[in-house]
Amino acid sequence: MASRTRTTVVSLLAVGALLGAAGAASADGAGTHPSGAPTGDGAKALCKRAPKIDQRIDRILGRLNGDASQRGSIARLEQRVADARSAGHTQIETYLDDRLTFRRSLVPTLEGRRKDLADVEKWCASHHDGAGS
Protein backbone atom coordinates (compact mmCIF):
# COMPACT_ATOMS: atom_id res chain seq x y z
CA MET A 1 0.00 0.00 0.00
CA ALA A 2 2.83 2.41 0.80
CA SER A 3 4.36 1.84 -2.61
CA ARG A 4 1.05 2.56 -4.33
CA THR A 5 0.58 5.76 -2.32
CA ARG A 6 4.13 6.85 -3.12
CA THR A 7 3.55 6.22 -6.84
CA THR A 8 0.34 8.24 -6.73
CA VAL A 9 2.01 11.15 -4.95
CA VAL A 10 4.93 11.17 -7.39
CA SER A 11 2.53 11.06 -10.35
CA LEU A 12 0.51 13.97 -8.98
CA LEU A 13 3.67 16.00 -8.39
CA ALA A 14 4.84 15.33 -11.94
CA VAL A 15 1.49 16.42 -13.39
CA GLY A 16 1.53 19.53 -11.22
CA ALA A 17 5.04 20.40 -12.38
CA LEU A 18 4.04 19.99 -16.03
CA LEU A 19 0.94 22.11 -15.62
CA GLY A 20 2.91 24.75 -13.72
CA ALA A 21 5.51 24.89 -16.50
CA ALA A 22 2.81 25.19 -19.15
CA GLY A 23 1.12 27.96 -17.20
CA ALA A 24 4.39 29.83 -16.78
CA ALA A 25 5.10 29.52 -20.51
CA SER A 26 1.72 30.93 -21.44
CA ALA A 27 2.00 33.70 -18.85
CA ASP A 28 5.46 34.50 -20.22
CA GLY A 29 3.90 35.20 -23.58
CA ALA A 30 5.64 32.29 -25.26
CA GLY A 31 5.30 32.62 -29.01
CA THR A 32 4.89 36.40 -28.88
CA HIS A 33 7.46 39.14 -29.09
CA PRO A 34 9.36 39.65 -25.88
CA SER A 35 8.16 42.74 -24.11
CA GLY A 36 11.05 42.91 -21.65
CA ALA A 37 14.01 42.80 -24.02
CA PRO A 38 17.27 43.89 -22.42
CA THR A 39 18.26 47.49 -23.04
CA GLY A 40 21.95 47.06 -22.22
CA ASP A 41 24.65 44.55 -21.41
CA GLY A 42 24.15 44.63 -17.63
CA ALA A 43 27.63 46.03 -16.98
CA LYS A 44 26.59 48.02 -13.93
CA ALA A 45 24.94 45.00 -12.28
CA LEU A 46 27.88 42.74 -13.10
CA CYS A 47 30.35 45.27 -11.69
CA LYS A 48 28.28 45.37 -8.51
CA ARG A 49 28.16 41.55 -8.19
CA ALA A 50 31.78 40.86 -9.22
CA PRO A 51 33.29 40.77 -5.70
CA LYS A 52 30.71 38.28 -4.47
CA ILE A 53 31.13 36.14 -7.58
CA ASP A 54 34.89 36.16 -6.97
CA GLN A 55 34.39 35.03 -3.37
CA ARG A 56 32.05 32.25 -4.51
CA ILE A 57 34.56 30.98 -7.09
CA ASP A 58 37.36 31.02 -4.48
CA ARG A 59 35.18 29.13 -1.99
CA ILE A 60 34.24 26.46 -4.52
CA LEU A 61 37.83 26.01 -5.74
CA GLY A 62 38.96 25.72 -2.12
CA ARG A 63 36.42 22.99 -1.54
CA LEU A 64 37.31 21.11 -4.74
CA ASN A 65 41.05 21.27 -3.98
CA GLY A 66 40.61 20.25 -0.32
CA ASP A 67 41.89 17.05 1.22
CA ALA A 68 39.97 13.81 1.69
CA SER A 69 38.36 15.09 4.90
CA GLN A 70 36.70 18.01 3.01
CA ARG A 71 33.18 17.22 1.82
CA GLY A 72 32.85 17.95 -1.90
CA SER A 73 36.60 17.69 -2.58
CA ILE A 74 38.10 15.81 -5.48
CA ALA A 75 40.37 13.92 -3.06
CA ARG A 76 37.37 12.70 -1.05
CA LEU A 77 35.59 11.47 -4.16
CA GLU A 78 38.79 9.76 -5.35
CA GLN A 79 38.88 7.94 -2.00
CA ARG A 80 35.26 6.85 -2.40
CA VAL A 81 36.01 5.52 -5.91
CA ALA A 82 38.99 3.59 -4.54
CA ASP A 83 36.87 2.20 -1.70
CA ALA A 84 34.15 1.07 -4.13
CA ARG A 85 36.78 -0.55 -6.36
CA SER A 86 38.38 -2.43 -3.45
CA ALA A 87 34.96 -3.60 -2.25
CA GLY A 88 34.12 -4.87 -5.73
CA HIS A 89 31.10 -2.57 -6.14
CA THR A 90 31.46 -2.06 -9.88
CA GLN A 91 28.26 -0.08 -10.45
CA ILE A 92 28.99 2.24 -7.53
CA GLU A 93 32.55 2.72 -8.77
CA THR A 94 31.32 3.59 -12.27
CA TYR A 95 28.79 6.09 -10.95
CA LEU A 96 31.29 7.76 -8.62
CA ASP A 97 33.99 7.77 -11.30
CA ASP A 98 31.65 9.66 -13.65
CA ARG A 99 31.00 12.20 -10.89
CA LEU A 100 34.76 12.45 -10.33
CA THR A 101 35.37 13.16 -14.02
CA PHE A 102 32.81 15.97 -13.92
CA ARG A 103 34.17 17.40 -10.67
CA ARG A 104 37.70 17.46 -12.09
CA SER A 105 36.41 19.32 -15.15
CA LEU A 106 35.06 22.07 -12.90
CA VAL A 107 38.52 23.19 -11.78
CA PRO A 108 39.78 24.52 -15.16
CA THR A 109 36.34 25.99 -15.89
CA LEU A 110 36.27 27.90 -12.62
CA GLU A 111 39.88 29.01 -12.98
CA GLY A 112 39.00 30.40 -16.42
CA ARG A 113 36.01 32.22 -14.95
CA ARG A 114 38.20 33.66 -12.20
CA LYS A 115 40.62 35.01 -14.85
CA ASP A 116 37.74 36.45 -16.90
CA LEU A 117 36.24 38.00 -13.77
CA ALA A 118 39.57 39.65 -12.92
CA ASP A 119 39.49 41.28 -16.37
CA VAL A 120 35.90 42.40 -15.74
CA GLU A 121 36.88 43.91 -12.39
CA LYS A 122 39.72 45.85 -14.08
CA TRP A 123 37.26 47.10 -16.69
CA CYS A 124 34.79 48.11 -14.00
CA ALA A 125 37.46 50.06 -12.13
CA SER A 126 38.40 52.02 -15.24
CA HIS A 127 34.77 52.64 -16.31
CA HIS A 128 33.23 53.92 -13.05
CA ASP A 129 31.70 50.54 -12.17
CA GLY A 130 29.84 50.35 -15.44
CA ALA A 131 27.82 53.49 -14.79
CA GLY A 132 28.96 55.31 -17.91
CA SER A 133 29.68 54.30 -21.47
Tab-separated table of C-alpha atoms in Angstrom, residues 16-125:
chain	number	residue	atom	x	y	z
A	16	GLY	CA	1.529	19.534	-11.217
A	17	ALA	CA	5.040	20.401	-12.378
A	18	LEU	CA	4.042	19.986	-16.029
A	19	LEU	CA	0.935	22.112	-15.617
A	20	GLY	CA	2.910	24.745	-13.718
A	21	ALA	CA	5.512	24.892	-16.495
A	22	ALA	CA	2.813	25.192	-19.149
A	23	GLY	CA	1.118	27.961	-17.199
A	24	ALA	CA	4.394	29.834	-16.782
A	25	ALA	CA	5.097	29.520	-20.511
A	26	SER	CA	1.716	30.930	-21.442
A	27	ALA	CA	2.001	33.704	-18.855
A	28	ASP	CA	5.459	34.504	-20.219
A	29	GLY	CA	3.902	35.198	-23.578
A	30	ALA	CA	5.638	32.290	-25.265
A	31	GLY	CA	5.298	32.622	-29.008
A	32	THR	CA	4.888	36.396	-28.879
A	33	HIS	CA	7.457	39.141	-29.093
A	34	PRO	CA	9.361	39.649	-25.877
A	35	SER	CA	8.162	42.743	-24.111
A	36	GLY	CA	11.054	42.912	-21.651
A	37	ALA	CA	14.014	42.805	-24.022
A	38	PRO	CA	17.271	43.894	-22.425
A	39	THR	CA	18.258	47.490	-23.041
A	40	GLY	CA	21.953	47.058	-22.222
A	41	ASP	CA	24.649	44.553	-21.408
A	42	GLY	CA	24.150	44.635	-17.630
A	43	ALA	CA	27.626	46.027	-16.979
A	44	LYS	CA	26.589	48.018	-13.926
A	45	ALA	CA	24.945	45.003	-12.277
A	46	LEU	CA	27.882	42.736	-13.100
A	47	CYS	CA	30.345	45.267	-11.694
A	48	LYS	CA	28.283	45.370	-8.511
A	49	ARG	CA	28.155	41.549	-8.193
A	50	ALA	CA	31.778	40.856	-9.225
A	51	PRO	CA	33.287	40.773	-5.704
A	52	LYS	CA	30.707	38.277	-4.468
A	53	ILE	CA	31.133	36.143	-7.584
A	54	ASP	CA	34.894	36.161	-6.972
A	55	GLN	CA	34.388	35.031	-3.365
A	56	ARG	CA	32.053	32.254	-4.513
A	57	ILE	CA	34.558	30.976	-7.088
A	58	ASP	CA	37.360	31.018	-4.482
A	59	ARG	CA	35.183	29.133	-1.988
A	60	ILE	CA	34.239	26.462	-4.524
A	61	LEU	CA	37.829	26.010	-5.739
A	62	GLY	CA	38.963	25.723	-2.124
A	63	ARG	CA	36.423	22.988	-1.537
A	64	LEU	CA	37.307	21.112	-4.736
A	65	ASN	CA	41.047	21.268	-3.981
A	66	GLY	CA	40.609	20.249	-0.323
A	67	ASP	CA	41.886	17.053	1.221
A	68	ALA	CA	39.967	13.806	1.689
A	69	SER	CA	38.356	15.095	4.904
A	70	GLN	CA	36.704	18.010	3.010
A	71	ARG	CA	33.182	17.224	1.816
A	72	GLY	CA	32.855	17.953	-1.903
A	73	SER	CA	36.596	17.691	-2.585
A	74	ILE	CA	38.104	15.807	-5.479
A	75	ALA	CA	40.370	13.916	-3.056
A	76	ARG	CA	37.372	12.699	-1.047
A	77	LEU	CA	35.587	11.473	-4.160
A	78	GLU	CA	38.787	9.763	-5.345
A	79	GLN	CA	38.877	7.945	-1.999
A	80	ARG	CA	35.259	6.850	-2.404
A	81	VAL	CA	36.006	5.525	-5.907
A	82	ALA	CA	38.990	3.588	-4.539
A	83	ASP	CA	36.866	2.200	-1.695
A	84	ALA	CA	34.151	1.069	-4.126
A	85	ARG	CA	36.783	-0.551	-6.360
A	86	SER	CA	38.375	-2.433	-3.453
A	87	ALA	CA	34.961	-3.596	-2.249
A	88	GLY	CA	34.117	-4.873	-5.734
A	89	HIS	CA	31.103	-2.570	-6.136
A	90	THR	CA	31.461	-2.064	-9.883
A	91	GLN	CA	28.265	-0.085	-10.451
A	92	ILE	CA	28.990	2.238	-7.530
A	93	GLU	CA	32.549	2.715	-8.767
A	94	THR	CA	31.320	3.593	-12.274
A	95	TYR	CA	28.791	6.088	-10.947
A	96	LEU	CA	31.289	7.764	-8.620
A	97	ASP	CA	33.988	7.774	-11.296
A	98	ASP	CA	31.651	9.660	-13.645
A	99	ARG	CA	31.001	12.201	-10.888
A	100	LEU	CA	34.761	12.450	-10.325
A	101	THR	CA	35.368	13.164	-14.016
A	102	PHE	CA	32.813	15.974	-13.918
A	103	ARG	CA	34.169	17.397	-10.670
A	104	ARG	CA	37.700	17.456	-12.090
A	105	SER	CA	36.408	19.324	-15.152
A	106	LEU	CA	35.055	22.068	-12.897
A	107	VAL	CA	38.517	23.190	-11.783
A	108	PRO	CA	39.779	24.521	-15.155
A	109	THR	CA	36.339	25.985	-15.894
A	110	LEU	CA	36.268	27.902	-12.616
A	111	GLU	CA	39.883	29.006	-12.978
A	112	GLY	CA	38.998	30.397	-16.420
A	113	ARG	CA	36.013	32.219	-14.953
A	114	ARG	CA	38.205	33.658	-12.204
A	115	LYS	CA	40.623	35.006	-14.851
A	116	ASP	CA	37.739	36.451	-16.896
A	117	LEU	CA	36.240	38.002	-13.772
A	118	ALA	CA	39.570	39.654	-12.918
A	119	ASP	CA	39.487	41.281	-16.367
A	120	VAL	CA	35.900	42.398	-15.739
A	121	GLU	CA	36.877	43.908	-12.387
A	122	LYS	CA	39.716	45.853	-14.078
A	123	TRP	CA	37.260	47.099	-16.694
A	124	CYS	CA	34.788	48.113	-14.000
A	125	ALA	CA	37.464	50.055	-12.128
